[in-house]
PDB file of C-alpha atoms and ligand atoms in Angstrom:
ATOM      1  CA  UNK A 293     -11.275  17.643 -31.610  1.00  0.00           C
ATOM      2  CA  UNK A 294      -9.244  20.119 -29.799  1.00  0.00           C
ATOM      3  CA  UNK A 295     -10.645  21.874 -27.267  1.00  0.00           C
ATOM      4  CA  UNK A 296      -7.943  24.494 -25.705  1.00  0.00           C
ATOM      5  CA  UNK A 297      -4.579  24.373 -24.096  1.00  0.00           C
ATOM      6  CA  UNK A 298      -4.675  23.022 -20.953  1.00  0.00           C
ATOM      7  CA  UNK A 299      -0.962  23.541 -19.998  1.00  0.00           C
ATOM      8  CA  UNK A 300       2.202  24.450 -21.474  1.00  0.00           C
ATOM      9  CA  UNK A 301       5.743  23.211 -19.616  1.00  0.00           C
ATOM     10  CA  UNK A 302       8.506  25.299 -20.077  1.00  0.00           C
ATOM     11  CA  UNK A 303      11.976  25.526 -18.640  1.00  0.00           C
ATOM     12  CA  UNK A 304      13.944  27.917 -16.505  1.00  0.00           C
ATOM     13  CA  UNK A 305      17.480  28.307 -15.324  1.00  0.00           C
ATOM     14  CA  UNK A 306      15.959  29.470 -11.944  1.00  0.00           C
ATOM     15  CA  UNK A 307      12.604  28.709 -10.016  1.00  0.00           C
ATOM     16  CA  UNK A 308      12.516  31.280  -7.744  1.00  0.00           C
ATOM     17  CA  UNK A 309      13.378  33.751 -10.698  1.00  0.00           C
ATOM     18  CA  UNK A 310      10.417  32.296 -12.070  1.00  0.00           C
ATOM     19  CA  UNK A 311       7.942  32.860  -8.726  1.00  0.00           C
ATOM     20  CA  UNK A 312       9.218  36.246  -8.634  1.00  0.00           C
ATOM     21  CA  UNK A 313       8.010  36.893 -12.513  1.00  0.00           C
ATOM     22  CA  UNK A 314       4.665  34.865 -12.453  1.00  0.00           C
ATOM     23  CA  UNK A 315       3.282  34.980  -8.622  1.00  0.00           C
ATOM     24  CA  UNK A 316       4.995  38.364  -7.405  1.00  0.00           C
ATOM     25  CA  UNK A 317       4.077  40.694 -10.620  1.00  0.00           C
ATOM     26  CA  UNK A 318       1.528  38.728 -12.665  1.00  0.00           C
ATOM     27  CA  UNK A 319      -0.272  37.272  -9.357  1.00  0.00           C
ATOM     28  CA  UNK A 320      -0.417  33.840 -11.230  1.00  0.00           C
ATOM     29  CA  UNK A 321      -1.711  31.466  -8.475  1.00  0.00           C
ATOM     30  CA  UNK A 322       0.761  28.873  -7.662  1.00  0.00           C
ATOM     31  CA  UNK A 323      -0.518  25.065  -7.174  1.00  0.00           C
ATOM     32  CA  UNK A 324       2.755  23.065  -6.510  1.00  0.00           C
ATOM     33  CA  UNK A 325       6.258  23.614  -6.398  1.00  0.00           C
ATOM     34  CA  UNK A 326       8.753  21.112  -5.537  1.00  0.00           C
ATOM     35  CA  UNK A 327      12.667  20.941  -6.084  1.00  0.00           C
ATOM     36  CA  UNK A 328      12.516  20.635  -9.965  1.00  0.00           C
ATOM     37  CA  UNK A 329       9.268  22.566 -10.894  1.00  0.00           C
ATOM     38  CA  UNK A 330       6.446  25.075 -10.389  1.00  0.00           C
ATOM     39  CA  UNK A 331       3.342  25.090 -11.531  1.00  0.00           C
ATOM     40  CA  UNK A 332       0.800  27.873 -11.883  1.00  0.00           C
ATOM     41  CA  UNK A 333      -3.171  28.330 -12.672  1.00  0.00           C
ATOM     42  CA  UNK A 334      -3.339  31.750 -14.772  1.00  0.00           C
ATOM     43  CA  UNK A 335      -7.073  30.098 -14.872  1.00  0.00           C
ATOM     44  CA  UNK A 336      -9.295  27.318 -14.016  1.00  0.00           C
ATOM     45  CA  UNK A 337      -8.633  25.143 -17.325  1.00  0.00           C
ATOM     46  CA  UNK A 338      -5.325  26.394 -17.599  1.00  0.00           C
ATOM     47  CA  UNK A 339      -2.065  25.221 -15.739  1.00  0.00           C
ATOM     48  CA  UNK A 340       1.368  26.894 -16.668  1.00  0.00           C
ATOM     49  CA  UNK A 341       4.409  24.965 -15.272  1.00  0.00           C
ATOM     50  CA  UNK A 342       8.059  25.480 -15.639  1.00  0.00           C
ATOM     51  CA  UNK A 343      10.974  23.348 -15.226  1.00  0.00           C
ATOM     52  CA  UNK A 344      14.526  23.949 -13.923  1.00  0.00           C
ATOM     53  CA  UNK A 345      16.850  22.678 -17.168  1.00  0.00           C
ATOM     54  CA  UNK A 346      21.150  23.084 -16.168  1.00  0.00           C
ATOM     55  CA  UNK A 347      20.982  23.956 -20.450  1.00  0.00           C
ATOM     56  CA  UNK A 348      21.158  27.228 -22.206  1.00  0.00           C
ATOM     57  CA  UNK A 349      17.112  27.900 -22.782  1.00  0.00           C
ATOM     58  CA  UNK A 350      15.829  28.856 -25.946  1.00  0.00           C
ATOM     59  CA  UNK A 351      12.959  31.372 -25.229  1.00  0.00           C
ATOM     60  CA  UNK A 352       9.474  30.489 -26.503  1.00  0.00           C
ATOM     61  CA  UNK A 353       6.607  32.612 -27.185  1.00  0.00           C
ATOM     62  CA  UNK A 354       3.182  32.403 -25.928  1.00  0.00           C
ATOM     63  CA  UNK A 355       0.395  34.374 -25.930  1.00  0.00           C
ATOM     64  CA  UNK A 356      -3.079  35.039 -23.105  1.00  0.00           C
ATOM     65  CA  UNK A 357      -5.917  36.152 -24.536  1.00  0.00           C
ATOM     66  CA  UNK A 358      -8.060  39.124 -21.742  1.00  0.00           C
ATOM     67  CA  UNK A 359     -11.541  40.327 -22.400  1.00  0.00           C
ATOM     68  CA  UNK A 360     -11.597  43.501 -25.091  1.00  0.00           C
ATOM     69  CA  UNK A 361     -12.926  45.656 -22.424  1.00  0.00           C
ATOM     70  CA  UNK A 362     -10.481  44.585 -19.723  1.00  0.00           C
ATOM     71  CA  UNK A 363      -6.975  45.465 -21.987  1.00  0.00           C
ATOM     72  CA  UNK A 364      -6.612  48.573 -21.473  1.00  0.00           C
ATOM     73  CA  UNK A 365      -6.873  47.926 -17.509  1.00  0.00           C
ATOM     74  CA  UNK A 366      -4.422  45.020 -17.895  1.00  0.00           C
ATOM     75  CA  UNK A 367      -1.963  46.996 -19.690  1.00  0.00           C
ATOM     76  CA  UNK A 368      -2.419  48.884 -16.945  1.00  0.00           C
ATOM     77  CA  UNK A 369      -1.774  45.982 -14.276  1.00  0.00           C
ATOM     78  CA  UNK A 370       1.428  45.080 -16.091  1.00  0.00           C
ATOM     79  CA  UNK A 371       2.985  48.723 -15.879  1.00  0.00           C
ATOM     80  CA  UNK A 372       2.295  49.059 -12.542  1.00  0.00           C
ATOM     81  CA  UNK A 373       4.578  46.204 -11.675  1.00  0.00           C
ATOM     82  CA  UNK A 374       7.507  48.079 -13.512  1.00  0.00           C
ATOM     83  CA  UNK A 375       7.691  45.136 -16.300  1.00  0.00           C
ATOM     84  CA  UNK A 376       8.875  46.448 -19.463  1.00  0.00           C
ATOM     85  CA  UNK A 377       6.910  46.600 -22.499  1.00  0.00           C
ATOM     86  CA  UNK A 378       8.617  45.588 -25.966  1.00  0.00           C
ATOM     87  CA  UNK A 379       9.028  48.173 -28.055  1.00  0.00           C
ATOM     88  CA  UNK A 380       8.423  48.434 -31.810  1.00  0.00           C
ATOM     89  CA  UNK A 381      10.773  50.178 -34.471  1.00  0.00           C
ATOM     90  CA  UNK A 382       8.709  52.811 -34.338  1.00  0.00           C
ATOM     91  CA  UNK A 383       8.651  53.131 -30.440  1.00  0.00           C
ATOM     92  CA  UNK A 384       4.927  52.356 -29.723  1.00  0.00           C
ATOM     93  CA  UNK A 385       4.337  49.169 -27.442  1.00  0.00           C
ATOM     94  CA  UNK A 386       0.769  48.894 -28.058  1.00  0.00           C
ATOM     95  CA  UNK A 387      -0.538  47.627 -31.242  1.00  0.00           C
ATOM     96  CA  UNK A 388      -3.570  48.335 -32.272  1.00  0.00           C
ATOM     97  CA  UNK A 389      -5.325  47.119 -35.486  1.00  0.00           C
ATOM     98  CA  UNK A 390      -8.716  46.034 -36.976  1.00  0.00           C
ATOM     99  CA  UNK A 391     -10.454  45.211 -33.857  1.00  0.00           C
ATOM    100  CA  UNK A 392      -7.206  43.432 -31.952  1.00  0.00           C
ATOM    101  CA  UNK A 393      -4.678  44.611 -29.495  1.00  0.00           C
ATOM    102  CA  UNK A 394      -1.589  43.193 -28.165  1.00  0.00           C
ATOM    103  CA  UNK A 395       1.808  44.038 -26.046  1.00  0.00           C
ATOM    104  CA  UNK A 396       4.663  42.054 -25.555  1.00  0.00           C
ATOM    105  CA  UNK A 397       7.075  41.687 -22.651  1.00  0.00           C
ATOM    106  CA  UNK A 398       9.598  38.864 -21.835  1.00  0.00           C
ATOM    107  CA  UNK A 399       9.994  36.861 -18.222  1.00  0.00           C
ATOM    108  CA  UNK A 400      13.634  36.558 -16.440  1.00  0.00           C
ATOM    109  CA  UNK A 401      14.589  33.478 -18.836  1.00  0.00           C
ATOM    110  CA  UNK A 402      13.755  35.737 -22.285  1.00  0.00           C
ATOM    111  CA  UNK A 403      10.369  33.909 -22.889  1.00  0.00           C
ATOM    112  CA  UNK A 404       8.220  36.059 -24.611  1.00  0.00           C
ATOM    113  CA  UNK A 405       4.710  36.841 -23.735  1.00  0.00           C
ATOM    114  CA  UNK A 406       1.976  38.783 -25.204  1.00  0.00           C
ATOM    115  CA  UNK A 407      -0.873  39.689 -23.994  1.00  0.00           C
ATOM    116  CA  UNK A 408      -3.665  40.142 -26.942  1.00  0.00           C
ATOM    117  CA  UNK A 409      -7.762  40.499 -27.449  1.00  0.00           C
ATOM    118  CA  UNK A 410      -9.799  40.552 -29.782  1.00  0.00           C
ATOM    119  CA  UNK A 411     -13.371  42.577 -30.298  1.00  0.00           C
ATOM    120  CA  UNK A 412     -14.980  39.647 -31.910  1.00  0.00           C
ATOM    121  CA  UNK A 413     -15.101  37.559 -28.638  1.00  0.00           C
ATOM    122  CA  UNK A 414     -17.853  37.325 -27.063  1.00  0.00           C
ATOM    123  CA  UNK A 415     -17.490  38.421 -23.320  1.00  0.00           C
ATOM    124  CA  UNK A 416     -19.157  36.524 -20.198  1.00  0.00           C
ATOM    125  CA  UNK A 417     -19.075  32.784 -21.902  1.00  0.00           C
ATOM    126  CA  UNK A 418     -15.519  32.438 -19.845  1.00  0.00           C
ATOM    127  CA  UNK A 419     -14.915  33.892 -16.708  1.00  0.00           C
ATOM    128  CA  UNK A 420     -11.722  36.488 -16.738  1.00  0.00           C
ATOM    129  CA  UNK A 421      -9.054  35.284 -14.315  1.00  0.00           C
ATOM    130  CA  UNK A 422      -6.662  36.690 -11.979  1.00  0.00           C
ATOM    131  CA  UNK A 423      -5.357  40.222 -11.936  1.00  0.00           C
ATOM    132  CA  UNK A 424      -4.824  39.730 -15.558  1.00  0.00           C
ATOM    133  CA  UNK A 425      -8.345  38.540 -16.729  1.00  0.00           C
ATOM    134  CA  UNK A 426      -6.895  35.887 -18.291  1.00  0.00           C
ATOM    135  CA  UNK A 427      -9.412  34.203 -20.486  1.00  0.00           C
ATOM    136  CA  UNK A 428      -7.013  31.403 -21.955  1.00  0.00           C
ATOM    137  CA  UNK A 429      -3.744  30.893 -23.333  1.00  0.00           C
ATOM    138  CA  UNK A 430      -3.853  31.625 -27.143  1.00  0.00           C
ATOM    139  CA  UNK A 431      -0.994  31.282 -28.953  1.00  0.00           C
ATOM    140  CA  UNK A 432       2.079  28.977 -28.190  1.00  0.00           C
ATOM    141  CA  UNK A 433       4.902  29.239 -31.158  1.00  0.00           C
ATOM    142  CA  UNK A 434       6.756  26.392 -32.732  1.00  0.00           C
ATOM    143  CA  UNK A 435       9.527  27.320 -34.542  1.00  0.00           C
ATOM    144  CA  UNK A 436      10.178  24.650 -37.811  1.00  0.00           C
ATOM    145  CA  UNK A 437      11.899  24.118 -40.439  1.00  0.00           C
ATOM    146  CA  UNK A 438       9.495  23.577 -42.793  1.00  0.00           C
ATOM    147  CA  UNK A 439       6.164  25.557 -42.424  1.00  0.00           C
ATOM    148  CA  UNK A 440       4.082  23.695 -44.939  1.00  0.00           C
ATOM    149  CA  UNK A 441       5.149  20.070 -43.728  1.00  0.00           C
ATOM    150  CA  UNK A 442       4.829  20.830 -40.251  1.00  0.00           C
ATOM    151  CA  UNK A 443       0.993  22.055 -40.550  1.00  0.00           C
ATOM    152  CA  UNK A 444       0.174  19.882 -42.839  1.00  0.00           C
ATOM    153  CA  UNK A 445       1.026  16.942 -40.029  1.00  0.00           C
ATOM    154  CA  UNK A 446      -0.483  18.879 -37.560  1.00  0.00           C
ATOM    155  CA  UNK A 447      -3.722  18.760 -39.598  1.00  0.00           C
ATOM    156  CA  UNK A 448      -3.902  15.534 -40.340  1.00  0.00           C
ATOM    157  CA  UNK A 449      -2.905  14.313 -36.758  1.00  0.00           C
ATOM    158  CA  UNK A 450      -5.860  16.708 -35.105  1.00  0.00           C
ATOM    159  CA  UNK A 451      -7.687  17.973 -37.995  1.00  0.00           C
ATOM    160  CA  UNK A 452      -6.380  21.643 -37.034  1.00  0.00           C
ATOM    161  CA  UNK A 453      -7.737  24.837 -39.106  1.00  0.00           C
ATOM    162  CA  UNK A 454      -5.353  26.670 -40.782  1.00  0.00           C
ATOM    163  CA  UNK A 455      -5.175  30.544 -41.154  1.00  0.00           C
ATOM    164  CA  UNK A 456      -3.058  33.047 -42.266  1.00  0.00           C
ATOM    165  CA  UNK A 457      -1.426  30.530 -44.813  1.00  0.00           C
ATOM    166  CA  UNK A 458       2.381  31.867 -45.868  1.00  0.00           C
ATOM    167  CA  UNK A 459       5.357  29.894 -46.633  1.00  0.00           C
ATOM    168  CA  UNK A 460       6.855  30.805 -43.080  1.00  0.00           C
ATOM    169  CA  UNK A 461       4.364  31.132 -40.925  1.00  0.00           C
ATOM    170  CA  UNK A 462       0.664  29.937 -40.220  1.00  0.00           C
ATOM    171  CA  UNK A 463      -1.814  29.152 -37.487  1.00  0.00           C
ATOM    172  CA  UNK A 464      -3.075  25.798 -36.642  1.00  0.00           C
ATOM    173  CA  UNK A 465      -6.114  26.059 -34.923  1.00  0.00           C
ATOM    174  CA  UNK A 466      -8.110  23.632 -32.654  1.00  0.00           C
ATOM    175  CA  UNK A 467     -10.832  25.134 -30.327  1.00  0.00           C
ATOM    176  CA  UNK A 468      -9.250  28.620 -28.650  1.00  0.00           C
ATOM    177  CA  UNK A 469      -5.603  26.698 -29.158  1.00  0.00           C
ATOM    178  CA  UNK A 470      -3.961  28.687 -31.853  1.00  0.00           C
ATOM    179  CA  UNK A 471      -0.116  27.075 -32.499  1.00  0.00           C
ATOM    180  CA  UNK A 472       2.231  30.001 -34.219  1.00  0.00           C
ATOM    181  CA  UNK A 473       3.997  27.923 -36.591  1.00  0.00           C
ATOM    182  CA  UNK A 474       6.630  30.292 -37.879  1.00  0.00           C
ATOM    183  CA  UNK A 475       9.908  29.050 -39.744  1.00  0.00           C
ATOM    184  CA  UNK A 476      13.617  29.146 -37.587  1.00  0.00           C
ATOM    185  CA  UNK A 477      14.198  31.959 -40.333  1.00  0.00           C
ATOM    186  CA  UNK A 478      11.374  34.328 -39.211  1.00  0.00           C
ATOM    187  CA  UNK A 479      11.742  36.381 -36.021  1.00  0.00           C
ATOM    188  CA  UNK A 480       9.418  37.120 -33.886  1.00  0.00           C
ATOM    189  CA  UNK A 481       8.097  40.337 -33.287  1.00  0.00           C
ATOM    190  CA  UNK A 482       8.414  43.211 -32.050  1.00  0.00           C
ATOM    191  CA  UNK A 483      11.923  42.757 -30.935  1.00  0.00           C
ATOM    192  CA  UNK A 484      13.152  40.355 -34.001  1.00  0.00           C
ATOM    193  CA  UNK A 485      14.028  37.810 -31.946  1.00  0.00           C
ATOM    194  CA  UNK A 486      15.586  34.359 -32.989  1.00  0.00           C
ATOM    195  CA  UNK A 487      12.800  31.878 -33.612  1.00  0.00           C
ATOM    196  CA  UNK A 488      14.624  29.021 -31.687  1.00  0.00           C
ATOM    197  CA  UNK A 489      12.538  25.870 -31.284  1.00  0.00           C
ATOM    198  CA  UNK A 490      12.223  25.816 -27.130  1.00  0.00           C
ATOM    199  CA  UNK A 491      12.132  23.107 -25.409  1.00  0.00           C
ATOM    200  CA  UNK A 492       8.513  22.941 -24.034  1.00  0.00           C
ATOM    201  CA  UNK A 493       5.574  19.945 -23.065  1.00  0.00           C
ATOM    202  CA  UNK A 494       2.405  21.362 -24.153  1.00  0.00           C
ATOM    203  CA  UNK A 495      -1.056  19.639 -23.201  1.00  0.00           C
ATOM    204  CA  UNK A 496      -3.895  19.774 -25.439  1.00  0.00           C
ATOM    205  CA  UNK A 497      -7.347  19.909 -24.369  1.00  0.00           C
ATOM    206  CA  UNK A 498      -9.856  17.136 -25.717  1.00  0.00           C
ATOM    207  CA  UNK A 499     -13.428  16.630 -24.944  1.00  0.00           C
ATOM    208  CA  UNK A 500     -14.187  12.979 -25.944  1.00  0.00           C
ATOM    209  CA  UNK A 501     -12.342   9.366 -25.258  1.00  0.00           C
ATOM    210  CA  UNK A 502     -13.380   8.908 -29.793  1.00  0.00           C
ATOM    211  CA  UNK A 503     -11.338  11.992 -30.305  1.00  0.00           C
ATOM    212  CA  UNK A 504      -8.036  10.340 -28.458  1.00  0.00           C
ATOM    213  CA  UNK A 505      -8.860   6.882 -30.509  1.00  0.00           C
ATOM    214  CA  UNK A 506      -8.584   8.821 -33.404  1.00  0.00           C
ATOM    215  CA  UNK A 507      -5.262  10.597 -32.647  1.00  0.00           C
ATOM    216  CA  UNK A 508      -3.783   7.602 -32.144  1.00  0.00           C
ATOM    217  CA  UNK A 509      -4.828   5.836 -34.752  1.00  0.00           C
ATOM    218  CA  UNK A 510      -3.281   8.690 -36.869  1.00  0.00           C
ATOM    219  CA  UNK A 511      -0.135   8.512 -35.065  1.00  0.00           C
ATOM    220  CA  UNK A 512      -0.097   5.081 -36.054  1.00  0.00           C
ATOM    221  CA  UNK A 513      -0.328   5.639 -39.646  1.00  0.00           C
ATOM    222  CA  UNK A 514       2.220   8.522 -39.229  1.00  0.00           C
ATOM    223  CA  UNK A 515       4.390   5.909 -37.756  1.00  0.00           C
ATOM    224  CA  UNK A 516       5.146   8.176 -34.690  1.00  0.00           C
ATOM    225  CA  UNK A 517       5.483   6.471 -31.567  1.00  0.00           C
ATOM    226  CA  UNK A 518       3.623   6.978 -28.366  1.00  0.00           C
ATOM    227  CA  UNK A 519       2.947   6.283 -24.907  1.00  0.00           C
ATOM    228  CA  UNK A 520      -0.268   5.950 -23.381  1.00  0.00           C
ATOM    229  CA  UNK A 521      -0.279   6.529 -19.721  1.00  0.00           C
ATOM    230  CA  UNK A 522      -2.974   7.207 -17.159  1.00  0.00           C
ATOM    231  CA  UNK A 523      -5.303   8.408 -19.430  1.00  0.00           C
ATOM    232  CA  UNK A 524      -3.378  10.644 -21.267  1.00  0.00           C
ATOM    233  CA  UNK A 525      -1.611  10.045 -25.066  1.00  0.00           C
ATOM    234  CA  UNK A 526       2.338  11.465 -25.175  1.00  0.00           C
ATOM    235  CA  UNK A 527       4.203  11.521 -28.215  1.00  0.00           C
ATOM    236  CA  UNK A 528       7.186  14.190 -29.734  1.00  0.00           C
ATOM    237  CA  UNK A 529       6.683  16.173 -32.814  1.00  0.00           C
ATOM    238  CA  UNK A 530       9.684  18.409 -34.475  1.00  0.00           C
ATOM    239  CA  UNK A 531      11.643  17.459 -30.930  1.00  0.00           C
ATOM    240  CA  UNK A 532       8.156  19.299 -29.079  1.00  0.00           C
ATOM    241  CA  UNK A 533       6.912  17.105 -26.645  1.00  0.00           C
ATOM    242  CA  UNK A 534       2.736  16.590 -26.703  1.00  0.00           C
ATOM    243  CA  UNK A 535       0.420  15.508 -24.603  1.00  0.00           C
ATOM    244  CA  UNK A 536      -3.506  14.962 -25.240  1.00  0.00           C
ATOM    245  CA  UNK A 537      -5.817  14.968 -22.017  1.00  0.00           C
ATOM    246  CA  UNK A 538      -9.904  14.525 -21.965  1.00  0.00           C
ATOM    247  CA  UNK A 539     -10.842  17.528 -19.920  1.00  0.00           C
ATOM    248  CA  UNK A 540     -14.249  19.134 -18.682  1.00  0.00           C
ATOM    249  CA  UNK A 541     -13.465  22.533 -21.281  1.00  0.00           C
ATOM    250  CA  UNK A 542     -16.875  21.982 -23.324  1.00  0.00           C
ATOM    251  CA  UNK A 543     -15.849  21.599 -27.013  1.00  0.00           C
ATOM    252  CA  UNK A 544     -18.851  24.431 -27.423  1.00  0.00           C
ATOM    253  CA  UNK A 545     -17.052  27.212 -26.017  1.00  0.00           C
ATOM    254  CA  UNK A 546     -14.821  28.482 -29.124  1.00  0.00           C
ATOM    255  CA  UNK A 547     -18.253  28.406 -31.028  1.00  0.00           C
ATOM    256  CA  UNK A 548     -19.597  30.318 -27.889  1.00  0.00           C
ATOM    257  CA  UNK A 549     -17.006  32.773 -28.103  1.00  0.00           C
ATOM    258  CA  UNK A 550     -17.846  33.239 -31.412  1.00  0.00           C
ATOM    259  CA  UNK A 551     -13.996  32.195 -32.890  1.00  0.00           C
ATOM    260  CA  UNK A 552     -13.899  32.470 -36.895  1.00  0.00           C
ATOM    261  CA  UNK A 553     -12.979  29.406 -37.365  1.00  0.00           C
ATOM    262  CA  UNK A 554     -15.740  27.666 -34.771  1.00  0.00           C
ATOM    263  CA  UNK A 555     -18.688  29.710 -35.941  1.00  0.00           C
TER     264      UNK A 555
HETATM  265 FE1  LIG B 724       2.080  36.313 -30.688  1.00  0.00          FE
END
């Protein structure tokens, strides 16, 4: 049903600061800029936008997937931009375990970014994009009071699949999109960053109108109000703004990528 993260909107206290970090250092193409918002396109099927908010920020966590064969090269690019990689308590910055490698760094607002790669992902299905060879936005972190309750709501609404079912941590997965549902009590690795629920809007891609109708019916039966405008469905869950949108991201891609829960 859900194919991918199509858009993520976060907040910033400095649009020029965001532009310097994401455009000048990470080389994300800017596709729109106004007095209150800037929008980047890290990959053809993904936009990342920042809205100016005159309030204290609660930093978000997001992770971009890159090809396994390109990981070292991507980390090299990041280091050449003099962006400090965050260290684990033992001092290492790259975590390499069981065919999964990742690094973390922060933007000027403190949002916690991750570059992640998995050896099981079939290369050549999605074209790596930009200087960082981004395939797609893999993770968006959602800190909540009750992980169990929230993951069950997501399963009922979107038929997401679950992985790593722990009381304070779970992946809720639809296509390439992995929500990281964490307890507000559990801190983000590797720097023990407090998991405060960020202000964000996440747009989920779907491939068919029937999916939209199914979610609308599910929202109705849960008693959750929604707005349907210009073919997009808007609603709020646990303080997070969601949007559903039909895109041309083929729903066969997650399986072709060899994502474990799409095989
Ligand atoms: Fe992560």
